[in-house]
């Protein structure tokens, strides 16, 4: 399922960040190293993205994150 949201916080040095899900107004964990899309290491706060959610160790985790536009 493709969801839409914005990058709300990201640390490339730590390798993770959070995405704000537009539909549910919740924050989804995003591990930078799991993103298979070329060039996504350039993600920054405010970027609009699509993603899917899979269950993580503690909560939902964003997968297949892609920049929109």
Short mmCIF file of N, CA, C and O in Angstrom, two decimals:
data_model
loop_
_atom_site.label_atom_id
_atom_site.label_comp_id
_atom_site.label_asym_id
_atom_site.label_seq_id
_atom_site.Cartn_x
_atom_site.Cartn_y
_atom_site.Cartn_z
N UNK A 1 0.85 -1.18 0.00
CA UNK A 1 0.00 0.00 0.00
C UNK A 1 0.89 1.24 0.00
O UNK A 1 1.78 1.37 0.82
N UNK A 2 0.68 2.13 -0.93
CA UNK A 2 1.47 3.35 -0.99
C UNK A 2 0.81 4.46 -0.20
O UNK A 2 -0.34 4.82 -0.43
N UNK A 3 1.55 5.00 0.74
CA UNK A 3 1.10 6.12 1.56
C UNK A 3 1.90 7.35 1.17
O UNK A 3 2.95 7.24 0.54
N UNK A 4 1.42 8.52 1.57
CA UNK A 4 2.14 9.77 1.32
C UNK A 4 2.46 10.43 2.64
O UNK A 4 1.70 10.32 3.60
N UNK A 5 3.57 11.14 2.67
CA UNK A 5 3.94 11.86 3.88
C UNK A 5 5.14 12.75 3.64
O UNK A 5 5.63 12.88 2.52
N UNK A 6 5.60 13.37 4.72
CA UNK A 6 6.76 14.27 4.67
C UNK A 6 7.84 13.76 5.61
O UNK A 6 7.54 13.25 6.69
N UNK A 7 9.09 13.96 5.20
CA UNK A 7 10.21 13.67 6.09
C UNK A 7 10.16 14.73 7.19
O UNK A 7 10.21 15.93 6.91
N UNK A 8 10.02 14.31 8.45
CA UNK A 8 9.95 15.28 9.55
C UNK A 8 11.26 15.41 10.30
O UNK A 8 11.53 16.43 10.91
N UNK A 9 12.07 14.37 10.27
CA UNK A 9 13.39 14.39 10.90
C UNK A 9 14.22 13.30 10.26
O UNK A 9 13.72 12.21 9.98
N UNK A 10 15.50 13.61 10.00
CA UNK A 10 16.38 12.60 9.41
C UNK A 10 17.82 12.88 9.82
O UNK A 10 18.23 14.04 9.92
N UNK A 11 18.56 11.82 10.12
CA UNK A 11 19.99 11.93 10.42
C UNK A 11 20.71 10.90 9.56
O UNK A 11 20.65 9.70 9.84
N UNK A 12 21.37 11.37 8.52
CA UNK A 12 22.11 10.45 7.66
C UNK A 12 23.29 9.84 8.41
O UNK A 12 23.66 8.70 8.18
N UNK A 13 23.85 10.58 9.37
CA UNK A 13 24.96 10.05 10.17
C UNK A 13 24.50 8.87 11.03
O UNK A 13 25.23 7.90 11.20
N UNK A 14 23.30 8.97 11.58
CA UNK A 14 22.76 7.88 12.41
C UNK A 14 22.06 6.82 11.57
O UNK A 14 21.81 5.72 12.03
N UNK A 15 21.66 7.17 10.36
CA UNK A 15 21.05 6.21 9.45
C UNK A 15 19.56 6.00 9.62
O UNK A 15 19.02 5.00 9.18
N UNK A 16 18.86 6.96 10.23
CA UNK A 16 17.41 6.81 10.35
C UNK A 16 16.72 8.17 10.45
O UNK A 16 17.36 9.20 10.57
N UNK A 17 15.41 8.12 10.38
CA UNK A 17 14.61 9.34 10.49
C UNK A 17 13.15 8.98 10.68
O UNK A 17 12.81 7.82 10.93
N UNK A 18 12.29 9.98 10.54
CA UNK A 18 10.85 9.77 10.72
C UNK A 18 10.08 10.46 9.60
O UNK A 18 10.45 11.52 9.13
N UNK A 19 9.00 9.81 9.20
CA UNK A 19 8.10 10.33 8.18
C UNK A 19 6.75 10.57 8.85
O UNK A 19 6.26 9.73 9.60
N UNK A 20 6.13 11.72 8.56
CA UNK A 20 4.80 12.02 9.05
C UNK A 20 3.81 11.51 8.01
O UNK A 20 3.80 11.97 6.86
N UNK A 21 2.98 10.54 8.38
CA UNK A 21 1.98 9.97 7.48
C UNK A 21 0.82 10.95 7.34
O UNK A 21 0.18 11.30 8.33
N UNK A 22 0.53 11.40 6.12
CA UNK A 22 -0.55 12.36 5.88
C UNK A 22 -1.92 11.83 6.28
O UNK A 22 -2.75 12.56 6.80
N UNK A 23 -2.17 10.56 6.04
CA UNK A 23 -3.50 9.99 6.28
C UNK A 23 -3.81 9.83 7.77
O UNK A 23 -4.92 10.14 8.21
N UNK A 24 -2.86 9.34 8.54
CA UNK A 24 -3.15 9.05 9.95
C UNK A 24 -2.53 10.04 10.93
O UNK A 24 -2.75 9.96 12.12
N UNK A 25 -1.73 10.99 10.41
CA UNK A 25 -1.08 11.99 11.26
C UNK A 25 -0.18 11.35 12.32
O UNK A 25 -0.07 11.84 13.43
N UNK A 26 0.45 10.23 11.97
CA UNK A 26 1.37 9.56 12.88
C UNK A 26 2.78 9.60 12.29
O UNK A 26 2.96 9.88 11.11
N UNK A 27 3.76 9.30 13.13
CA UNK A 27 5.15 9.27 12.68
C UNK A 27 5.57 7.82 12.45
O UNK A 27 5.32 6.95 13.27
N UNK A 28 6.23 7.59 11.32
CA UNK A 28 6.69 6.26 10.94
C UNK A 28 8.22 6.28 10.90
O UNK A 28 8.82 7.17 10.30
N UNK A 29 8.83 5.29 11.52
CA UNK A 29 10.28 5.15 11.52
C UNK A 29 10.78 4.82 10.12
O UNK A 29 10.17 4.03 9.41
N UNK A 30 11.90 5.42 9.73
CA UNK A 30 12.48 5.18 8.42
C UNK A 30 13.97 4.94 8.58
O UNK A 30 14.71 5.81 9.03
N UNK A 31 14.41 3.74 8.25
CA UNK A 31 15.83 3.39 8.31
C UNK A 31 16.43 3.64 6.94
O UNK A 31 16.04 3.01 5.97
N UNK A 32 17.35 4.58 6.86
CA UNK A 32 17.90 5.01 5.58
C UNK A 32 18.48 3.86 4.77
O UNK A 32 18.32 3.78 3.56
N UNK A 33 19.14 2.91 5.39
CA UNK A 33 19.81 1.83 4.67
C UNK A 33 18.87 0.84 3.99
O UNK A 33 19.30 0.09 3.13
N UNK A 34 17.59 0.81 4.35
CA UNK A 34 16.68 -0.14 3.72
C UNK A 34 16.07 0.39 2.43
O UNK A 34 15.39 -0.32 1.74
N UNK A 35 16.31 1.64 2.10
CA UNK A 35 15.68 2.25 0.93
C UNK A 35 16.41 1.82 -0.34
O UNK A 35 17.59 2.08 -0.50
N UNK A 36 15.70 1.12 -1.26
CA UNK A 36 16.35 0.62 -2.47
C UNK A 36 16.40 1.62 -3.62
O UNK A 36 16.89 1.30 -4.67
N UNK A 37 15.89 2.82 -3.44
CA UNK A 37 15.81 3.80 -4.52
C UNK A 37 17.12 4.56 -4.65
O UNK A 37 17.63 5.10 -3.67
N UNK A 38 17.67 4.59 -5.83
CA UNK A 38 18.94 5.27 -6.08
C UNK A 38 18.79 6.77 -5.79
O UNK A 38 17.82 7.39 -6.20
N UNK A 39 19.74 7.32 -5.05
CA UNK A 39 19.75 8.76 -4.78
C UNK A 39 18.99 9.19 -3.54
O UNK A 39 18.91 10.37 -3.26
N UNK A 40 18.43 8.27 -2.78
CA UNK A 40 17.62 8.66 -1.64
C UNK A 40 18.44 9.12 -0.44
O UNK A 40 17.89 9.62 0.51
N UNK A 41 19.74 9.00 -0.48
CA UNK A 41 20.56 9.50 0.61
C UNK A 41 20.49 11.03 0.66
O UNK A 41 20.98 11.65 1.57
N UNK A 42 19.86 11.65 -0.32
CA UNK A 42 19.72 13.09 -0.36
C UNK A 42 18.41 13.54 0.29
O UNK A 42 18.02 14.68 0.17
N UNK A 43 17.69 12.65 0.95
CA UNK A 43 16.46 13.03 1.63
C UNK A 43 16.74 14.11 2.66
O UNK A 43 17.77 14.09 3.32
N UNK A 44 15.81 15.04 2.78
CA UNK A 44 15.95 16.08 3.80
C UNK A 44 14.57 16.42 4.36
O UNK A 44 13.54 16.06 3.79
N UNK A 45 14.57 17.11 5.48
CA UNK A 45 13.32 17.49 6.15
C UNK A 45 12.45 18.28 5.19
O UNK A 45 12.92 19.18 4.48
N UNK A 46 11.16 17.92 5.15
CA UNK A 46 10.21 18.59 4.28
C UNK A 46 9.96 17.91 2.97
O UNK A 46 8.97 18.22 2.29
N UNK A 47 10.82 16.95 2.56
CA UNK A 47 10.60 16.23 1.31
C UNK A 47 9.28 15.47 1.36
O UNK A 47 8.95 14.83 2.35
N UNK A 48 8.51 15.55 0.28
CA UNK A 48 7.29 14.77 0.13
C UNK A 48 7.66 13.42 -0.44
O UNK A 48 8.40 13.34 -1.43
N UNK A 49 7.18 12.34 0.18
CA UNK A 49 7.55 10.99 -0.22
C UNK A 49 6.33 10.06 -0.26
O UNK A 49 5.31 10.35 0.36
N UNK A 50 6.46 8.96 -0.99
CA UNK A 50 5.52 7.85 -0.89
C UNK A 50 6.28 6.71 -0.23
O UNK A 50 7.50 6.62 -0.33
N UNK A 51 5.53 5.83 0.44
CA UNK A 51 6.16 4.72 1.14
C UNK A 51 5.12 3.67 1.48
O UNK A 51 3.92 3.90 1.39
N UNK A 52 5.59 2.51 1.87
CA UNK A 52 4.72 1.46 2.41
C UNK A 52 5.18 1.21 3.84
O UNK A 52 6.26 1.64 4.23
N UNK A 53 4.35 0.54 4.62
CA UNK A 53 4.68 0.29 6.03
C UNK A 53 4.70 -1.20 6.30
O UNK A 53 3.82 -1.94 5.88
N UNK A 54 5.74 -1.63 7.01
CA UNK A 54 5.87 -3.01 7.45
C UNK A 54 6.09 -2.97 8.95
O UNK A 54 6.55 -1.97 9.49
N UNK A 55 5.75 -4.04 9.63
CA UNK A 55 5.96 -4.06 11.08
C UNK A 55 7.45 -4.13 11.38
O UNK A 55 8.18 -4.91 10.78
N UNK A 56 7.90 -3.28 12.30
CA UNK A 56 9.30 -3.27 12.72
C UNK A 56 9.41 -3.92 14.09
O UNK A 56 8.48 -4.54 14.58
N UNK A 57 10.56 -3.77 14.70
CA UNK A 57 10.79 -4.36 16.01
C UNK A 57 9.87 -3.76 17.07
O UNK A 57 9.27 -4.47 17.86
N UNK A 58 9.74 -2.43 17.08
CA UNK A 58 8.91 -1.76 18.09
C UNK A 58 7.62 -1.21 17.53
O UNK A 58 6.62 -1.10 18.22
N UNK A 59 7.62 -0.80 16.27
CA UNK A 59 6.44 -0.18 15.66
C UNK A 59 6.56 -0.30 14.15
O UNK A 59 7.44 -1.00 13.66
N UNK A 60 5.68 0.40 13.43
CA UNK A 60 5.73 0.36 11.98
C UNK A 60 7.02 0.96 11.44
O UNK A 60 7.63 1.82 12.06
N UNK A 61 7.44 0.46 10.29
CA UNK A 61 8.67 0.93 9.65
C UNK A 61 8.39 1.21 8.19
O UNK A 61 7.78 0.40 7.50
N UNK A 62 8.82 2.36 7.70
CA UNK A 62 8.62 2.74 6.30
C UNK A 62 9.57 1.97 5.41
O UNK A 62 10.75 1.84 5.70
N UNK A 63 9.03 1.46 4.31
CA UNK A 63 9.82 0.75 3.30
C UNK A 63 9.55 1.38 1.95
O UNK A 63 8.54 2.05 1.76
N UNK A 64 10.41 1.13 0.98
CA UNK A 64 10.24 1.58 -0.39
C UNK A 64 9.93 3.08 -0.45
O UNK A 64 9.01 3.50 -1.14
N UNK A 65 10.69 3.87 0.26
CA UNK A 65 10.48 5.32 0.29
C UNK A 65 10.97 5.93 -1.01
O UNK A 65 12.07 5.66 -1.46
N UNK A 66 10.11 6.73 -1.64
CA UNK A 66 10.45 7.38 -2.92
C UNK A 66 10.06 8.85 -2.86
O UNK A 66 8.99 9.19 -2.38
N UNK A 67 10.96 9.69 -3.37
CA UNK A 67 10.67 11.12 -3.45
C UNK A 67 9.58 11.37 -4.47
O UNK A 67 9.54 10.73 -5.52
N UNK A 68 8.68 12.31 -4.19
CA UNK A 68 7.64 12.71 -5.13
C UNK A 68 8.09 13.98 -5.83
O UNK A 68 8.51 14.93 -5.21
N UNK A 69 7.95 13.96 -7.13
CA UNK A 69 8.26 15.16 -7.90
C UNK A 69 9.64 15.21 -8.29
O UNK A 69 10.29 15.99 -8.74
#
